[in-house]
Coordinates of C-alpha atoms and ligand atoms in Angstrom, one line a residue:
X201 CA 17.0 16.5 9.6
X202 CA 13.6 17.8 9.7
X203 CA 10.6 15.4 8.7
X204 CA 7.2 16.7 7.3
X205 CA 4.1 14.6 6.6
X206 CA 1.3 15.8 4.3
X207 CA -1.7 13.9 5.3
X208 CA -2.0 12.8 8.6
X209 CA -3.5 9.0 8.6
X210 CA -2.6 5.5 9.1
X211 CA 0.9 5.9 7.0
X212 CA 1.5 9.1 7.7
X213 CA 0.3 8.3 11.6
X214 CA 3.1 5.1 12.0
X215 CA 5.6 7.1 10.1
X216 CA 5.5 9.9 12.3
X217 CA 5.5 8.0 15.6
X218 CA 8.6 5.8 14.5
X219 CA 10.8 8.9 13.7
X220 CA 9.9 11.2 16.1
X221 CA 10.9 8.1 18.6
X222 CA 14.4 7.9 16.4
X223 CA 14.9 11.6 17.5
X224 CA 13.6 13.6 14.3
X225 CA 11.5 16.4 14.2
X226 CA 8.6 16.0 12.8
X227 CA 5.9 18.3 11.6
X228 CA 2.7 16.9 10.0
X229 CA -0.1 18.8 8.1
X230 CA -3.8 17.3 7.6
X231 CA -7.1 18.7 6.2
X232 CA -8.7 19.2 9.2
X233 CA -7.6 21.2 12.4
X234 CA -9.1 18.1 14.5
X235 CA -7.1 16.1 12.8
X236 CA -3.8 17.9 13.7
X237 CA -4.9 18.3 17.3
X238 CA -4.9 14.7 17.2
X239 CA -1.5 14.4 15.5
X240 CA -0.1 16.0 18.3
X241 CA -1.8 14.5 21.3
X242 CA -1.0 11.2 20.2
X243 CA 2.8 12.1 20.1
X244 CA 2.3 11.5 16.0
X245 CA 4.0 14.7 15.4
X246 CA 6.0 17.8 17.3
X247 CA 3.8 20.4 15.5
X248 CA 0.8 19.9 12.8
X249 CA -0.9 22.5 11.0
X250 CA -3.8 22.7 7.9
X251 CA -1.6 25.2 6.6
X252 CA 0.8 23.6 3.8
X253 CA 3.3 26.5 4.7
X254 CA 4.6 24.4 7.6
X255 CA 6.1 22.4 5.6
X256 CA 9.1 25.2 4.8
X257 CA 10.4 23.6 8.1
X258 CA 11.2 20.4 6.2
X259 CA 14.2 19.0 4.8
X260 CA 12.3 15.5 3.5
X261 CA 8.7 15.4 3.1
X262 CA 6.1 12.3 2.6
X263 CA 3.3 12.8 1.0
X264 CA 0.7 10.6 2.5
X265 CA -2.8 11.7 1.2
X266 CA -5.1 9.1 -1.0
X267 CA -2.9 8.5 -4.4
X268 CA -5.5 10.9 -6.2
X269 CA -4.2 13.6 -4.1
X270 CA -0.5 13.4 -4.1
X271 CA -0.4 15.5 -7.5
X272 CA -2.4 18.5 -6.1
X273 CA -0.9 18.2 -2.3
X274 CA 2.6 18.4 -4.2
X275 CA 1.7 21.0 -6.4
X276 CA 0.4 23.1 -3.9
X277 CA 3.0 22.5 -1.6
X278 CA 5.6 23.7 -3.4
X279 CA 5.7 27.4 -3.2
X280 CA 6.6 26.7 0.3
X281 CA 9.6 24.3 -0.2
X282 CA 13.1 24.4 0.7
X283 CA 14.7 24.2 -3.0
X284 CA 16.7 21.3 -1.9
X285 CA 13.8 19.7 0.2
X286 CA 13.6 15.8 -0.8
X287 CA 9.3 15.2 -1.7
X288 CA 8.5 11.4 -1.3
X289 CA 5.7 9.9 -1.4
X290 CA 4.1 6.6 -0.1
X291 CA 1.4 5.6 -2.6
X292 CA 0.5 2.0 -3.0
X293 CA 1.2 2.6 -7.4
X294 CA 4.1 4.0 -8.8
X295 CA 3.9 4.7 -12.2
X296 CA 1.4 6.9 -12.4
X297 CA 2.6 8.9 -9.2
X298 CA 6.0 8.8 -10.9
X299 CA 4.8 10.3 -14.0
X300 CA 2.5 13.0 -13.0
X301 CA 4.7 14.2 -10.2
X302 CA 8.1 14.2 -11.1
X303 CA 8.1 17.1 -13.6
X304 CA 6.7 19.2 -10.8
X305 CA 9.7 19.0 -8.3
X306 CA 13.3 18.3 -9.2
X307 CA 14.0 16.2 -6.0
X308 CA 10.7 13.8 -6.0
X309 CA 11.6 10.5 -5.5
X310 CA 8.7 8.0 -5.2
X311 CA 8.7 5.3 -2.7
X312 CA 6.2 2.4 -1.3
X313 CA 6.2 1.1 2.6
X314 CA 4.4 -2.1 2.2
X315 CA 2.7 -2.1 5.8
X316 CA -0.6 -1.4 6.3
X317 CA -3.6 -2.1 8.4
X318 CA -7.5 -3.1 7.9
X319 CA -8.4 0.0 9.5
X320 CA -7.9 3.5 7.9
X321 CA -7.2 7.3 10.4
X322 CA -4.5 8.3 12.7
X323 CA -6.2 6.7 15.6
X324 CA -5.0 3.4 14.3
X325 CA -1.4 4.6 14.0
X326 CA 1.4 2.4 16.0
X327 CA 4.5 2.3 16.4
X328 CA 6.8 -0.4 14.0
X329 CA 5.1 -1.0 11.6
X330 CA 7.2 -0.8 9.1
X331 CA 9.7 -3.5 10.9
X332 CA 11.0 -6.0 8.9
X333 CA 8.3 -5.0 5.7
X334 CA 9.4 -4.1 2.3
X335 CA 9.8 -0.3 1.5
X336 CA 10.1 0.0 -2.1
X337 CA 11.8 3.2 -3.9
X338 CA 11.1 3.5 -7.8
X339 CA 14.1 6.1 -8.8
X340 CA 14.1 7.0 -12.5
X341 CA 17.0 7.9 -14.8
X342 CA 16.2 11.5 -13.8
X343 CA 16.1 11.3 -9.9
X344 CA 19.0 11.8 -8.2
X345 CA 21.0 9.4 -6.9
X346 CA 22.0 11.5 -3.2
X347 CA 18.2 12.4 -2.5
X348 CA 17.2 8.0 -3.7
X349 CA 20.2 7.6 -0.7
X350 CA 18.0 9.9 1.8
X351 CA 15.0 8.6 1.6
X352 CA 16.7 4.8 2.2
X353 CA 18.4 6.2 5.6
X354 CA 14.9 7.2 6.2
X355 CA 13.4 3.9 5.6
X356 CA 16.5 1.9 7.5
X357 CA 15.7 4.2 10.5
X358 CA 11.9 2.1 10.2
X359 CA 13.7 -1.2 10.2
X360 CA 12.3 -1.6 6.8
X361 CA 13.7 -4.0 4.1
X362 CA 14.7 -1.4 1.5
X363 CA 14.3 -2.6 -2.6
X364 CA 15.0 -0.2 -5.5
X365 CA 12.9 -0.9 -8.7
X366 CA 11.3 0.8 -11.8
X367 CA 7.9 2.1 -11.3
X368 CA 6.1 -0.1 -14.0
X369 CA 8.0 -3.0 -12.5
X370 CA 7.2 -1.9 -8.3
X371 CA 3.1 -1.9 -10.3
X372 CA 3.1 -5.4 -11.8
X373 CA 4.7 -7.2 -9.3
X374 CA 2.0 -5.7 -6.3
X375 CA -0.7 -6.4 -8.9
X376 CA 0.3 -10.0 -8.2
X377 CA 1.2 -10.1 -4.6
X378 CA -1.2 -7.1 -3.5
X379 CA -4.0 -5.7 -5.4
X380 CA -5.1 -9.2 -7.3
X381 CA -5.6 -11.0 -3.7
X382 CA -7.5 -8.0 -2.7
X383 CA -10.6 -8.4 -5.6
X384 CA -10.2 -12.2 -5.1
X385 CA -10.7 -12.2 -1.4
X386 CA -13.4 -10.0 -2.0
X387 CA -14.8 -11.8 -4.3
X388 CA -14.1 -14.7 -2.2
X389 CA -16.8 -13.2 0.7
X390 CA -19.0 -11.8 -2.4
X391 CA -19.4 -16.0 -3.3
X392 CA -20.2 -16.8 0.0
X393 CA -22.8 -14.0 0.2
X394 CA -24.6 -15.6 -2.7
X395 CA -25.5 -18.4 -0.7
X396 CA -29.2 -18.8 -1.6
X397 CA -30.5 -20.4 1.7
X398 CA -30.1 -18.4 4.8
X399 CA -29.4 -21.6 7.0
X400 CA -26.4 -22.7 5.1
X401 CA -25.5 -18.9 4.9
X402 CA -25.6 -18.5 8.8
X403 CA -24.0 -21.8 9.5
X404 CA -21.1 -21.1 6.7
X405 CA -20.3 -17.3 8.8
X406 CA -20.8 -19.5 12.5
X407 CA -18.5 -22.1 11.0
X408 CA -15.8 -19.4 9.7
X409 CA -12.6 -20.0 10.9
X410 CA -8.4 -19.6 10.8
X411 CA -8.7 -20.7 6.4
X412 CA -11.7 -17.8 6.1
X413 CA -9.7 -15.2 8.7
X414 CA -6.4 -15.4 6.8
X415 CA -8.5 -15.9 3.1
X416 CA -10.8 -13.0 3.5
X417 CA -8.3 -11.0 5.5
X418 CA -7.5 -8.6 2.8
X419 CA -10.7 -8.6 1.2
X420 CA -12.4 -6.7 4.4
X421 CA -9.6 -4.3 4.3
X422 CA -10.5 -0.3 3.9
X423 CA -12.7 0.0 0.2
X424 CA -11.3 3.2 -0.5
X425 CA -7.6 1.8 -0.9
X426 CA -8.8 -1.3 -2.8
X427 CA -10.9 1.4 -5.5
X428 CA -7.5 3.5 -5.7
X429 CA -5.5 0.3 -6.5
X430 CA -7.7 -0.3 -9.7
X431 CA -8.1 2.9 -10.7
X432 CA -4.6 3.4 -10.8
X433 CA -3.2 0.1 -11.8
X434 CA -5.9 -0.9 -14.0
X435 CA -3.9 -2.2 -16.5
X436 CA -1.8 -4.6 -14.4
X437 CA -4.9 -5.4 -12.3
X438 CA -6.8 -6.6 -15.1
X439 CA -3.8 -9.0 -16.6
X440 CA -3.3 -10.5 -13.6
X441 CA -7.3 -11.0 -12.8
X442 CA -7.6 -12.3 -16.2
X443 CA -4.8 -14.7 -15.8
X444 CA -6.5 -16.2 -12.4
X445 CA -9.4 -16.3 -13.9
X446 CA -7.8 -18.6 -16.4
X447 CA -6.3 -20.8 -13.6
X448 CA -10.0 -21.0 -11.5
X449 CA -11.3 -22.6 -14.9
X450 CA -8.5 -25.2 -15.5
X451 CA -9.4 -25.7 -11.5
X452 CA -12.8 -26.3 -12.5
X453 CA -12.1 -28.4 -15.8
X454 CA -10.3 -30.9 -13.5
X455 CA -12.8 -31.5 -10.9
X456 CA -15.2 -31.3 -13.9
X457 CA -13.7 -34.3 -15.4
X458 CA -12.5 -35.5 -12.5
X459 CA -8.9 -35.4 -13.1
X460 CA -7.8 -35.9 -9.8
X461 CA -4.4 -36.5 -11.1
X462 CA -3.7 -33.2 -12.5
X463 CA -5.6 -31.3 -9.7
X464 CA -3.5 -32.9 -7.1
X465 CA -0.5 -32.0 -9.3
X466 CA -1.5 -28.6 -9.6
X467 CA -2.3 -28.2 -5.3
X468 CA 1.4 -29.7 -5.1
X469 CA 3.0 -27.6 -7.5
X470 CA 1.8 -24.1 -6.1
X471 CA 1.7 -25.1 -2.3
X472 CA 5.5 -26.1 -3.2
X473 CA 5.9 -22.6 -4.5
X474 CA 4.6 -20.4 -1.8
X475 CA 7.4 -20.2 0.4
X476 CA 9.5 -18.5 -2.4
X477 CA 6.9 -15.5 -2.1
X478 CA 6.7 -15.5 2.1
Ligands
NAP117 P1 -5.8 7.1 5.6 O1 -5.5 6.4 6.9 O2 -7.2 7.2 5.1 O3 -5.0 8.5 5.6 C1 -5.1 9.4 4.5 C2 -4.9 10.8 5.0 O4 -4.9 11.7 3.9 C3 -6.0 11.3 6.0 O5 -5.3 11.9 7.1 C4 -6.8 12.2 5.2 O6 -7.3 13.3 6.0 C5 -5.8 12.8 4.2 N1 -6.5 13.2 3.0 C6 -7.6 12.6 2.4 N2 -7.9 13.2 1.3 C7 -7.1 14.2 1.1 C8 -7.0 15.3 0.2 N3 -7.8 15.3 -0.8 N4 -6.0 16.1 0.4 C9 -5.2 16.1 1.5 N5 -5.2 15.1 2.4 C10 -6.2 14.2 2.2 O7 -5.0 6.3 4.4 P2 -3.6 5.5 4.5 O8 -3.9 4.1 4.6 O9 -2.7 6.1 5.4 O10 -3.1 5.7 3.0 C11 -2.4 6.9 2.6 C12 -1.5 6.6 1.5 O11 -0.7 5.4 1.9 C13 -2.2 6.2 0.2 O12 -1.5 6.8 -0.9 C14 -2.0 4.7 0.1 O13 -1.9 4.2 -1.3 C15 -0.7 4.5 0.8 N6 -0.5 3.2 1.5 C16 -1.5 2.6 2.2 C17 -1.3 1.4 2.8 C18 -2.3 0.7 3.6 O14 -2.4 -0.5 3.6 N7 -3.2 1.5 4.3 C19 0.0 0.7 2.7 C20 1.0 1.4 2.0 C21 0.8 2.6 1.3 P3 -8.5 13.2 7.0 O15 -7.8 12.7 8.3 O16 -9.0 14.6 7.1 O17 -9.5 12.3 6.4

């Protein structure tokens, strides 16, 4: 089976280098012919090209462009397809991916490796990493049940742990595990930032340690993918920001009143919880 991957970056980098080392061959198209160069040189791909034609050569495809341009890069792409060529795609939201794409190709089946990186670009691509992560396909009624089957081999060649849900579902549950900890750890260095006297400010980020790496991991992450998440999950993204929000004001009506007892209840209650999500 031949492999082709539209946009050439982190995701497209990793999954390049992990199935060209499980034997596949791989060809890879990016926007920019430095880009490709660099595809190649770093063993990403076995041939890359700007030109979208390239990808006639491929028998399952992953679109791995910025969510806003996984319509376009499909749309234009398919002129050149294989009619029985499997698209995928790797977007971190589903339903809106799901909906504007799958009219446009008959064997589009949508699909999320959750694995990523702080840093964006193929120079940060590596090997594995995918291992052991959830890689989530969103099949509809429509999509077909063989081409849903190929792009799980694809994902079990990455050593990834392979889920199958709706798209609305795959959008509300990363809300809560993936785009809602983004704006709070933001928000989290954002509060910090607001420190009014410089001292305390400097001795806060000299004082920084393991609670504020793993706390405000997320939040120093690439912008770009955080501004995609909320654009195109707005919805979810809101109800679950609106929901914490709720929670940081009981937090705050407890140590307001000093109701130690119900604060210590609530600490114990959701520290009991979080292995259930880890
Ligand atoms: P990235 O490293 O910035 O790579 C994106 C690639 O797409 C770059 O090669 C870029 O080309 C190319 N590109 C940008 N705009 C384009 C356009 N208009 N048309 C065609 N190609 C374009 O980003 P990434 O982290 O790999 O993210 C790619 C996809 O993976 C996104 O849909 C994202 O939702 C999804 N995803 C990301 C993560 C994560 O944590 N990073 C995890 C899971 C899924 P240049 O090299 O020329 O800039």
């Amino acid at each position: 089976m031949n492999i082709g991957i539209v946009g050439l970056g982190l995701i497209g980098g990793c999954l390049g280098l992990d199935l060209r080392a499980q034997g596949l061959s791989v060809f890879g198209v990016g926007r920019r012919e430095d880009t490709c160069l660099r595809a190649m040189e770093l063993g990403v791909v076995d041939t890359a090209s700007v030109d979208l034609a390239l990808m006639s050569q491929a028998d399952l495809i992953f679109v791995c462009t910025p969510l806003g341009a996984i319509r376009s890069t499909v749309a234009q792409m398919i002129p050149h397809l294989k009619p029985d060529a499997i698209v995928t795609d790797v977007g971190s939201v589903k339903a809106s991916v799901v909906e504007s794409v799958s009219p446009l190709w008959p064997h589009f089946v949508a699909g999320h490796p959750m694995a990523g990186k702080a840093e964006s670009g193929i120079e940060v691509a590596e090997r594995g990493l995918f291992v052991d992560k959830p890689y989530v396909i969103t099949p509809t009624e429509h999509t077909s049940a063989a081409a849903v089957e190929q792009v799980a081999n694809v994902a079990r060649l990455l050593q990834a742990r392979i889920y199958q849900c709706g798209p609305e579902e795959h959008d509300r549950a990363v809300a809560w595990i993936s785009h809602l900890p983004v704006m709070i750890s933001s928000s989290l260095i954002g509060s910090c930032l607001s420190e009014p006297d410089h001292h305390v400010l400097q001795l806060a980020q000299n004082l920084a340690s393991t609670g504020f790496k793993d706390t405000s991991r997320v939040g120093g992450g690439n912008p770009e993918l955080g501004l995609m998440m909320a654009t195109y999950n707005r919805d979810e993204l809101l109800r679950s920001l609106l929901v914490y929000r709720g929670q940081l004001d009981r937090v705050i009506g407890y140590i307001e009143d000093k109701n130690w007892q119900d604060l210590e209840l609530f600490l114990q209650q959701n520290s009991a919880e979080r292995p259930k999500f880890l």
